[in-house]
Coordinates of C-alpha atoms in Angstrom, one line a residue:
M1 CA -41.4 161.9 214.0
G2 CA -39.4 162.5 211.3
L3 CA -40.2 163.6 207.3
M4 CA -39.8 159.5 206.6
L5 CA -41.8 158.3 209.0
F6 CA -44.4 160.4 207.4
M7 CA -44.3 159.4 203.5
V8 CA -44.6 155.5 204.8
I9 CA -47.6 155.9 206.5
I10 CA -49.1 157.7 203.7
M11 CA -47.4 154.9 201.5
S12 CA -48.7 152.0 203.2
M13 CA -52.4 153.5 204.2
A14 CA -55.7 151.3 202.4
L15 CA -58.0 154.0 200.4
L16 CA -60.3 153.0 203.1
Y17 CA -58.0 154.3 205.5
F18 CA -57.3 157.5 203.6
L19 CA -61.4 158.4 203.2
T20 CA -62.0 157.6 207.1
M21 CA -59.5 161.1 207.4
L22 CA -61.4 163.3 205.8
P23 CA -64.9 163.5 207.6
L24 CA -64.8 165.1 211.5
E25 CA -67.4 163.2 212.5
L26 CA -69.1 165.2 215.4
P27 CA -71.5 163.1 217.2
G28 CA -74.2 164.7 219.3
K29 CA -72.6 167.8 220.8
T30 CA -69.7 167.1 222.8
I31 CA -66.3 164.4 222.0
G32 CA -65.4 163.4 225.9
S33 CA -62.2 161.6 225.2
A34 CA -60.1 161.2 222.3
K35 CA -61.6 158.8 219.7
E36 CA -59.8 156.5 217.4
C37 CA -60.5 156.2 213.7
A38 CA -58.5 153.6 211.4
G39 CA -55.7 154.3 213.9
L40 CA -55.5 158.1 214.1
Y41 CA -56.6 159.8 217.0
Y42 CA -59.4 162.5 216.0
L43 CA -58.7 166.2 216.5
Q44 CA -60.4 167.9 219.6
V45 CA -61.6 170.8 218.4
E46 CA -63.1 174.0 220.2
D47 CA -64.7 177.4 218.6
S48 CA -62.9 180.0 220.3
S49 CA -63.8 183.5 217.7
K50 CA -64.5 184.3 221.4
E51 CA -61.6 182.8 222.9
L52 CA -63.2 180.1 225.1
Q53 CA -60.9 178.6 227.6
A54 CA -62.0 175.7 228.6
N55 CA -64.5 173.1 226.4
S56 CA -65.8 170.1 225.3
C57 CA -67.6 170.5 222.7
A58 CA -66.5 170.6 218.9
V59 CA -68.3 173.2 216.6
V60 CA -71.1 174.9 219.1
S61 CA -68.1 175.6 221.7
P62 CA -70.4 175.6 224.9
N63 CA -68.3 175.9 227.9
S64 CA -68.6 173.3 230.5
F65 CA -65.6 174.7 232.9
K66 CA -66.9 177.2 235.7
S67 CA -63.5 178.1 236.8
V68 CA -62.2 180.0 233.8
K69 CA -62.2 183.6 232.3
L70 CA -63.6 184.6 229.2
W71 CA -62.5 186.9 227.0
H72 CA -64.2 189.9 225.9
Y73 CA -64.9 189.3 221.8
Q74 CA -62.8 190.2 218.6
L75 CA -64.6 193.1 218.1
G76 CA -63.1 194.6 221.2
H77 CA -59.8 193.7 220.4
P78 CA -58.4 196.4 217.2
N79 CA -59.3 198.9 219.7
L80 CA -55.8 198.1 221.8
R81 CA -54.5 198.6 218.0
D82 CA -51.8 196.0 220.0
A83 CA -50.7 193.0 218.2
E84 CA -48.5 192.2 221.1
L85 CA -51.5 191.6 223.8
I86 CA -53.2 190.0 221.2
Q87 CA -50.5 187.3 220.9
R88 CA -50.1 187.1 224.8
I89 CA -54.2 186.7 224.4
G90 CA -53.5 183.3 222.3
A91 CA -50.9 182.4 224.0
A92 CA -52.8 182.1 227.1
T93 CA -56.2 180.6 225.0
S94 CA -53.9 177.7 223.9
L95 CA -52.2 177.0 227.7
E96 CA -55.6 176.7 228.8
L97 CA -57.2 174.5 226.0
R98 CA -54.5 171.9 226.0
A99 CA -55.2 171.8 229.7
S100 CA -58.7 170.8 228.7
G101 CA -57.6 168.5 226.3
I102 CA -58.6 170.5 223.1
H103 CA -56.0 170.5 220.4
Y104 CA -57.5 172.3 218.0
T105 CA -59.5 176.1 217.9
F106 CA -61.7 177.3 215.3
A107 CA -60.0 180.9 215.7
P108 CA -58.5 183.3 214.8
C109 CA -62.1 184.8 212.5
V110 CA -60.3 187.3 210.2
A111 CA -63.6 188.7 208.5
V112 CA -63.7 192.2 207.7
C113 CA -67.3 193.2 208.7
K114 CA -67.9 195.9 206.3
D115 CA -72.0 196.0 208.1
P116 CA -72.7 195.6 211.2
R117 CA -76.2 194.7 210.7
W118 CA -74.2 191.3 210.2
G119 CA -75.1 188.9 213.3
R120 CA -71.5 187.8 213.3
C121 CA -70.4 191.5 213.4
Y122 CA -68.6 190.7 216.4
E123 CA -66.0 187.6 215.6
S124 CA -64.5 190.4 213.5
Y125 CA -61.8 192.5 214.3
S126 CA -62.8 195.5 212.0
E127 CA -64.0 197.5 209.0
N128 CA -60.5 198.3 208.6
T129 CA -58.7 195.7 206.5
E130 CA -55.2 196.6 208.0
I131 CA -56.5 196.8 211.4
V132 CA -58.0 192.6 210.8
R133 CA -54.2 192.2 209.4
K134 CA -52.6 193.5 212.9
M135 CA -54.8 191.4 214.9
T136 CA -54.5 188.1 213.1
S137 CA -50.8 187.8 215.9
F138 CA -53.7 186.4 217.3
V139 CA -52.5 182.9 215.1
S140 CA -49.1 183.1 216.5
G141 CA -50.3 183.5 220.5
L142 CA -52.0 180.6 219.5
Q143 CA -48.9 178.0 217.5
G144 CA -46.1 180.2 218.6
Q145 CA -43.6 182.3 216.0
P146 CA -42.2 180.0 213.3
P147 CA -38.8 181.1 213.0
D148 CA -37.2 182.8 210.1
N149 CA -36.4 180.2 207.5
H150 CA -39.8 178.5 208.1
P151 CA -41.2 177.2 204.5
R152 CA -43.4 179.6 203.3
G153 CA -47.2 178.2 202.9
Y154 CA -46.3 175.3 205.5
P155 CA -48.4 174.6 209.2
F156 CA -46.2 175.6 211.8
V157 CA -47.1 174.5 215.9
A158 CA -44.6 174.9 218.5
G159 CA -44.9 172.5 220.7
R160 CA -47.1 170.5 223.3
N161 CA -48.5 173.9 224.6
K162 CA -49.7 175.0 221.6
I163 CA -52.8 174.0 219.6
I164 CA -53.8 174.5 216.2
A165 CA -55.1 177.5 214.7
C166 CA -58.2 178.4 212.1
A167 CA -58.0 181.3 209.9
K168 CA -62.1 182.0 208.7
H169 CA -64.3 182.3 207.1
F170 CA -62.9 182.1 203.6
V171 CA -63.8 184.6 202.2
G172 CA -66.0 187.6 202.3
D173 CA -68.1 186.7 204.5
G174 CA -68.1 190.1 206.7
G175 CA -68.6 191.9 203.0
T176 CA -72.1 190.7 201.9
E177 CA -75.2 192.5 201.3
K178 CA -76.9 194.4 204.2
G179 CA -75.0 192.2 206.5
V180 CA -77.2 189.0 205.8
N181 CA -75.2 185.9 207.4
E182 CA -74.1 183.0 204.5
G183 CA -75.2 185.9 202.3
N184 CA -73.7 186.9 198.9
T185 CA -70.9 188.8 198.6
I186 CA -70.6 191.0 195.5
L187 CA -67.5 192.7 194.6
S188 CA -64.1 192.5 191.5
Y189 CA -61.6 189.7 192.4
E190 CA -59.1 192.6 192.8
D191 CA -61.5 194.1 196.0
L192 CA -61.8 190.6 197.3
E193 CA -58.4 190.3 197.5
K194 CA -57.4 193.5 198.3
I195 CA -60.2 193.9 201.0
H196 CA -61.3 190.2 202.5
M197 CA -58.4 188.2 201.5
A198 CA -55.6 190.2 202.3
P199 CA -56.0 188.9 206.5
Y200 CA -55.3 185.5 204.8
V201 CA -51.7 186.1 203.8
D202 CA -50.8 187.1 207.1
C203 CA -51.7 184.1 208.9
I204 CA -50.7 181.9 206.6
A205 CA -47.5 183.8 207.1
Q206 CA -47.7 183.2 210.6
G207 CA -47.8 179.2 209.4
V208 CA -51.7 178.8 210.4
S209 CA -52.3 175.2 210.1
T210 CA -56.1 175.0 208.7
I211 CA -58.2 177.5 207.2
M212 CA -62.3 177.2 207.3
V213 CA -64.7 178.3 204.6
S214 CA -67.4 180.3 204.6
Y215 CA -71.6 179.5 204.4
S216 CA -71.2 182.3 202.0
S217 CA -71.3 183.4 198.2
W218 CA -68.7 185.3 196.2
N219 CA -71.3 186.7 193.0
G220 CA -73.5 184.3 193.7
V221 CA -71.2 181.1 193.8
K222 CA -71.5 179.6 197.0
L223 CA -67.8 179.2 199.0
H224 CA -67.9 175.5 199.8
G225 CA -68.4 174.5 196.4
H226 CA -65.6 177.3 195.0
H227 CA -63.1 175.4 193.4
F228 CA -60.8 178.6 191.6
L229 CA -60.8 180.2 195.0
I230 CA -60.1 177.1 197.5
N231 CA -57.7 175.1 195.1
E232 CA -56.3 178.3 192.2
I233 CA -56.0 180.8 194.9
L234 CA -55.9 179.6 198.0
K235 CA -53.8 176.6 197.7
E236 CA -51.9 177.6 194.3
K237 CA -51.4 181.1 194.2
L238 CA -50.8 181.8 198.4
G239 CA -49.2 178.6 198.6
F240 CA -51.5 177.2 201.7
K241 CA -50.0 174.0 202.6
G242 CA -52.5 173.3 206.2
F243 CA -56.1 171.8 205.2
V244 CA -59.1 173.0 204.1
I245 CA -62.3 172.3 206.4
S246 CA -65.5 173.2 205.8
D247 CA -68.2 175.1 208.4
W248 CA -70.4 172.8 210.0
E249 CA -72.5 170.8 207.3
G250 CA -71.9 173.6 204.9
I251 CA -71.2 171.3 202.4
D252 CA -75.0 170.7 202.2
E253 CA -75.9 174.1 201.2
L254 CA -74.5 173.5 197.4
C255 CA -77.8 171.8 196.6
Q256 CA -81.6 173.3 197.2
P257 CA -83.1 171.8 199.3
Y258 CA -80.2 171.8 201.4
G259 CA -78.6 168.5 201.7
S260 CA -80.9 166.5 199.4
D261 CA -78.5 165.6 196.6
Y262 CA -75.5 164.6 199.1
R263 CA -73.7 163.0 196.5
Y264 CA -73.5 166.1 194.5
C265 CA -72.5 167.8 197.4
I266 CA -69.7 166.0 198.7
S267 CA -68.0 165.9 195.1
T268 CA -68.4 169.1 194.3
A269 CA -66.8 170.4 197.8
I270 CA -64.4 167.5 197.6
N271 CA -63.2 169.0 194.1
A272 CA -63.3 172.2 195.3
G273 CA -60.5 171.7 197.1
I274 CA -61.9 171.0 200.8
D275 CA -59.6 168.8 202.4
M276 CA -61.9 167.9 205.9
V277 CA -65.9 168.1 206.1
M278 CA -67.4 168.6 209.1
V279 CA -70.1 165.9 209.6
P280 CA -72.0 166.3 212.6
F281 CA -74.8 163.4 211.8
R282 CA -74.1 161.8 208.6
C283 CA -70.8 160.9 208.9
E284 CA -71.6 156.8 207.9
K285 CA -73.6 158.3 204.6
F286 CA -70.3 160.3 203.9
M287 CA -67.9 157.7 204.0
E288 CA -69.9 155.6 201.8
E289 CA -70.8 158.3 199.2
L290 CA -67.4 159.1 199.0
T291 CA -65.9 155.5 198.4
S292 CA -68.0 155.5 195.4
L293 CA -67.1 158.8 194.0
V294 CA -63.7 157.5 194.3
Q295 CA -64.3 154.4 192.9
S296 CA -66.2 155.9 190.0
G297 CA -63.3 158.6 189.3
E298 CA -66.0 161.3 190.1
V299 CA -63.6 162.5 192.9
P300 CA -59.9 161.9 191.7
I301 CA -57.7 159.7 194.3
V302 CA -55.2 162.3 193.7
R303 CA -57.2 164.6 195.3
I304 CA -57.8 162.2 198.4
D305 CA -54.2 162.0 198.8
D306 CA -53.3 166.0 198.9
A307 CA -56.4 166.1 201.2
V308 CA -54.5 163.3 203.6
E309 CA -51.3 164.5 202.9
R310 CA -52.6 168.0 204.3
I311 CA -53.9 167.2 207.2
L312 CA -51.4 164.3 208.6
R313 CA -48.7 167.2 207.8
V314 CA -50.7 169.1 210.8
K315 CA -51.2 166.0 212.6
F316 CA -47.7 165.5 212.8
I317 CA -46.5 169.4 213.0
A318 CA -48.8 169.2 215.8
E319 CA -47.5 166.5 217.5
L320 CA -51.0 164.5 218.4
F321 CA -49.6 161.3 217.7
E322 CA -46.9 161.4 220.4
F323 CA -49.4 163.6 222.6
P324 CA -52.8 162.7 222.0
L325 CA -54.2 163.5 225.3
T326 CA -55.1 166.1 227.8
D327 CA -51.9 167.4 229.4
R328 CA -52.3 167.5 233.4
S329 CA -49.4 169.5 234.2
L330 CA -51.4 172.2 232.9
L331 CA -54.2 172.3 234.6
D332 CA -53.0 175.1 237.2
T333 CA -53.1 177.9 234.0
V334 CA -57.2 177.1 233.7
G335 CA -58.8 180.3 235.1
C336 CA -55.0 181.2 237.0
K337 CA -54.6 184.9 238.0
I338 CA -52.3 185.8 235.2
H339 CA -54.7 184.9 232.7
R340 CA -57.5 186.7 234.5
D341 CA -55.7 189.9 234.8
L342 CA -55.0 189.2 231.2
A343 CA -58.5 189.3 230.1
R344 CA -59.0 192.2 233.1
E345 CA -56.1 194.5 231.2
A346 CA -57.5 193.3 227.9
V347 CA -60.9 194.5 228.4
R348 CA -59.4 198.3 230.1
K349 CA -57.5 198.8 227.3
S350 CA -60.1 198.1 224.9
L351 CA -63.3 200.5 226.2
V352 CA -63.9 203.4 223.9
L353 CA -64.5 207.4 225.7
L354 CA -67.4 208.1 222.9
K355 CA -68.6 211.1 225.2
N356 CA -66.8 212.7 228.1
G357 CA -69.1 215.5 229.6
K358 CA -72.2 217.7 228.4
D359 CA -69.6 220.7 228.3
P360 CA -66.0 219.3 227.1
S361 CA -64.4 221.8 229.7
K362 CA -66.3 219.5 232.6
P363 CA -65.4 216.1 232.0
F364 CA -67.5 213.9 234.0
I365 CA -64.8 211.0 233.9
P366 CA -63.0 209.4 236.0
L367 CA -65.9 208.9 238.4
N368 CA -65.4 210.2 242.2
K369 CA -64.9 206.3 244.4
K370 CA -65.7 208.8 247.4
A371 CA -69.4 209.5 246.6
K372 CA -72.1 209.4 249.2
R373 CA -74.6 207.6 247.0
I374 CA -74.7 205.8 243.4
L375 CA -77.1 204.3 241.4
V376 CA -76.2 201.2 239.4
S377 CA -79.1 200.7 237.0
G378 CA -80.0 198.9 233.7
T379 CA -80.6 195.5 232.0
H380 CA -77.0 194.9 231.6
A381 CA -75.4 196.1 235.4
N382 CA -75.7 192.5 237.1
D383 CA -75.7 189.8 234.6
I384 CA -72.4 188.1 233.2
G385 CA -73.9 186.0 230.3
Y386 CA -74.8 189.6 229.0
Q387 CA -71.2 190.3 229.3
C388 CA -69.9 187.4 227.5
G389 CA -72.4 186.8 225.0
G390 CA -73.5 184.7 221.9
W391 CA -71.0 181.3 222.4
T392 CA -70.8 181.1 226.0
C393 CA -72.4 177.8 227.2
T394 CA -74.5 177.6 224.8
K395 CA -74.7 178.3 221.4
Y396 CA -76.6 181.8 221.8
G397 CA -75.6 182.9 225.0
S398 CA -77.9 182.9 227.5
S399 CA -78.1 185.5 230.4
G400 CA -77.4 185.1 234.6
Q401 CA -74.6 183.6 236.4
I402 CA -73.7 181.6 234.2
T403 CA -70.3 181.5 234.9
I404 CA -67.7 182.5 237.8
G405 CA -66.4 186.4 237.0
T406 CA -67.2 189.9 238.2
T407 CA -70.1 191.8 237.2
I408 CA -70.0 195.7 236.2
L409 CA -72.3 196.2 239.9
D410 CA -69.5 194.1 241.7
A411 CA -66.6 195.8 240.3
V412 CA -68.5 199.0 241.4
K413 CA -69.2 197.9 244.9
E414 CA -65.4 196.8 244.8
A415 CA -63.3 200.2 243.5
V416 CA -65.6 202.7 245.6
G417 CA -64.5 203.9 249.2
H418 CA -65.7 202.2 252.2
E419 CA -68.1 205.2 253.0
T420 CA -70.1 205.2 249.7
E421 CA -73.3 203.2 249.3
V422 CA -74.0 201.6 245.9
I423 CA -77.5 200.9 245.1
Y424 CA -78.7 198.4 242.7
E425 CA -82.2 198.6 240.9
Q426 CA -82.6 197.5 237.4
Y427 CA -85.6 199.2 236.1
P428 CA -85.3 202.6 238.6
S429 CA -88.7 204.7 238.9
T430 CA -88.8 208.2 239.1
N431 CA -89.9 208.4 242.8
F432 CA -87.0 206.1 243.6
I433 CA -84.8 208.4 242.1
E434 CA -86.4 211.2 243.8
S435 CA -86.5 209.7 247.3
N436 CA -82.4 208.9 247.2
E437 CA -79.7 211.8 247.3
F438 CA -77.7 210.0 244.2
S439 CA -74.0 212.0 243.2
F440 CA -74.4 209.8 240.0
A441 CA -75.7 206.6 237.9
I442 CA -74.1 204.1 236.2
V443 CA -76.3 202.8 233.5
A444 CA -75.2 199.7 232.1
I445 CA -77.7 198.8 228.7
G446 CA -77.4 196.7 225.6
E447 CA -77.3 193.7 223.7
A448 CA -79.1 190.3 224.5
P449 CA -76.8 187.0 223.6
Y450 CA -77.2 186.0 220.0
A451 CA -75.4 183.9 217.1
E452 CA -75.2 183.5 213.7
C453 CA -78.2 184.3 211.5
G454 CA -80.0 184.9 215.1
G455 CA -78.2 188.0 215.3
D456 CA -79.1 189.5 212.0
N457 CA -80.2 192.9 212.9
K458 CA -81.6 195.3 210.5
E459 CA -82.4 198.0 212.9
L460 CA -80.3 198.1 215.3
V461 CA -81.8 199.8 218.0
I462 CA -81.1 199.2 222.0
P463 CA -83.5 196.6 223.1
F464 CA -85.1 196.0 226.6
N465 CA -86.2 199.5 226.8
G466 CA -82.5 201.0 227.3
P467 CA -83.1 204.1 226.1
K468 CA -86.2 204.6 228.4
I469 CA -84.1 203.8 231.5
I470 CA -81.4 206.2 230.5
N471 CA -84.4 209.3 229.8
I472 CA -85.8 208.2 233.1
V473 CA -82.2 208.2 235.5
A474 CA -80.6 210.9 233.3
D475 CA -83.6 213.5 233.3
K476 CA -82.9 213.3 237.1
I477 CA -78.9 212.6 237.9
P478 CA -75.6 212.6 236.0
T479 CA -75.2 209.9 234.2
L480 CA -72.9 207.4 232.6
V481 CA -74.0 204.9 230.4
I482 CA -72.2 201.8 229.4
L483 CA -73.2 200.1 226.3
I484 CA -73.2 196.6 225.8
S485 CA -73.2 195.0 222.6
G486 CA -71.6 192.9 219.6
R487 CA -71.9 196.2 217.4
P488 CA -72.4 200.0 217.6
L489 CA -76.1 200.6 218.0
V490 CA -78.7 203.4 217.3
L491 CA -78.0 206.4 219.2
E492 CA -80.3 209.1 219.2
Q493 CA -79.1 212.5 219.0
S494 CA -81.3 213.4 222.1
L495 CA -80.6 210.7 224.0
L496 CA -76.8 211.0 223.9
E497 CA -77.6 214.8 224.5
K498 CA -79.0 213.4 228.0
M499 CA -76.1 211.7 229.6
E500 CA -73.0 212.6 230.8
A501 CA -70.6 210.4 229.7
L502 CA -71.0 207.2 227.0
V503 CA -68.3 204.8 227.0
A504 CA -68.8 201.5 224.5
A505 CA -67.5 198.6 226.1
W506 CA -68.5 195.7 223.5
L507 CA -68.9 192.0 225.0
P508 CA -66.0 192.2 227.7
G509 CA -66.6 189.2 229.2
T510 CA -65.9 188.2 232.8
E511 CA -63.6 190.6 234.0
G512 CA -65.9 193.4 235.2
Q513 CA -63.1 195.4 237.0
G514 CA -62.0 195.7 233.3
I515 CA -64.6 198.2 233.1
T516 CA -64.3 200.1 236.7
D517 CA -60.6 200.1 236.3
V518 CA -60.7 203.0 233.7
V519 CA -64.2 204.9 234.6
F520 CA -63.2 205.4 238.3
G521 CA -59.3 206.7 236.6
D522 CA -57.2 204.0 238.1
H523 CA -56.1 203.6 234.5
D524 CA -57.1 206.4 231.6
F525 CA -59.2 205.2 228.2
K526 CA -57.0 203.8 225.2
G527 CA -59.5 202.2 223.2
K528 CA -60.3 203.4 219.8
L529 CA -63.3 202.4 217.6
P530 CA -62.7 199.9 215.1
M531 CA -66.0 200.8 213.0
T532 CA -67.5 203.7 212.0
W533 CA -70.2 204.5 214.4
F534 CA -73.4 205.2 212.0
R535 CA -76.2 208.0 213.0
S536 CA -79.0 206.0 212.0
V537 CA -80.0 202.7 209.5
E538 CA -79.8 205.1 206.7
H539 CA -76.4 206.6 207.0
L540 CA -75.4 202.7 207.5
D541 CA -76.9 201.9 204.0
Q542 CA -74.2 204.7 202.4
H543 CA -71.5 204.6 204.5
V544 CA -71.4 200.7 203.4
E545 CA -71.8 201.8 199.9
G546 CA -69.0 204.7 200.1
V547 CA -71.0 207.5 200.1
N548 CA -68.3 209.8 201.0
S549 CA -70.9 212.9 201.9
C550 CA -72.1 210.4 204.9
D551 CA -72.0 211.7 208.0
P552 CA -70.9 209.6 211.0
L553 CA -71.8 210.3 214.8
F554 CA -68.2 208.7 215.4
P555 CA -65.5 208.0 212.5
L556 CA -63.4 205.0 212.8
G557 CA -60.4 205.2 215.6
Y558 CA -62.1 208.0 217.1
G559 CA -61.9 207.3 220.8
L560 CA -61.6 210.1 224.0
T561 CA -59.0 210.1 227.0
C562 CA -59.1 211.5 230.0
N563 CA -56.1 213.2 229.7
K564 CA -57.0 215.0 226.5
E565 CA -59.9 216.7 225.1
N566 CA -59.9 214.0 221.9
S567 CA -57.7 211.6 220.9
Y568 CA -58.8 210.5 217.3
D569 CA -56.4 207.6 215.2

């Protein structure tokens, strides 16, 4: 549809039809088929801060398809330092989402996480702004690469094989005090702009269609009601022409108790510049109050005009009027071998080798594929759910065989020779270890899945008696430890000294063979730390506060290779 038809539709719409564009109604947890509101299709959306591949859920993105692969989380991406690979991952994601009937994904998260105590640390690419900026190439993977003459600030979606992206959470969500989710970021405007706003400039330059506002506050003012940052900075100074969307019930947090003065919440958020509001439970109440606010003049009609124009602009550019439903011709891309191979490549390139041999002159990795007997142990060695983390199948994730994939245990069995015996014991005893002649052990331990506030963690210790398992095993046989986590965790020096090798695998997703590709030597390690690995939470406080004397366990950019003693970026 051309610009003329676009303007005719806008001019012919009545106020009530205008207002039906603003709420993104999310009844229950899923949107099955496309719904119509005033003749305009709702957006089918999915939260792919983890790049989930198929999903009919609006926000919490439970993956309802068992045949798909799940990418590793964003914190592993910047280890690659490979914007082109990130773009390819975005392109694969867009194909599988389109095949599932989903037009809109709540990704990428471009938060600059300054404190791993934050429960959404794994959704961030890095603590380093420049690394996060590089990883915004995910936007052009999802939406397509805009041409050189594309007007700056305007949304861009290349066609039916691409989807609408959403940069989030505007702005400063990764900089809250002590990493408290939905907390307060205390910074000057100059620092906010330099550290946390810069990635949005890159997203806008790539034609990102939508931007989501953060639950958090900046210097005590909630972002969902921040007229200066949303309207004056994002829309006017940065020239963003797509639409601004709230987070899930985000406007309710503008008053205390949450949502108690709903009329105030609505007027404050809309007047601040939010164009579309996620309303999971009170859509009728929202429409009633917003209509009254417009009729009373408390929300100017020009504000509604602006919001509707922005929403329709994105829908036209994404061709949602012409092609509102599932493209069945793309179904073969869902979980296809090409995409699984891409996910496997991303896993092996994201791994960070932190230690290789008690004696640096005698590296422990690559492991011997022809070893007589290998012990595989630990809570995370045979658990797809733990490999995937939060926002997988449910908001908070779960354990077990939640979808099709390859566990670390299965990957080890596939990697070794036929003569090698692989024995799995999740919690091996000293007697068990001594009664077998193991060549070496692989211990996989780490965090349980979590999301948002449920992941805020003041201690950052390895759970599930992980250190105890390492001590028992490493006391008796040479041991490689694979840490599955959404962030750096406390590693006691005594524990680190006992193990022969340590690999940070982050949350690798379903393709466990990406890990064995590297630890058994088919590929070398390429990953570098996206965050500083602190010695203790006390050291972490000093690092976050910028104390120059802080001595980290491993610095930002650290990562060994098998071919060199050290490789530091």
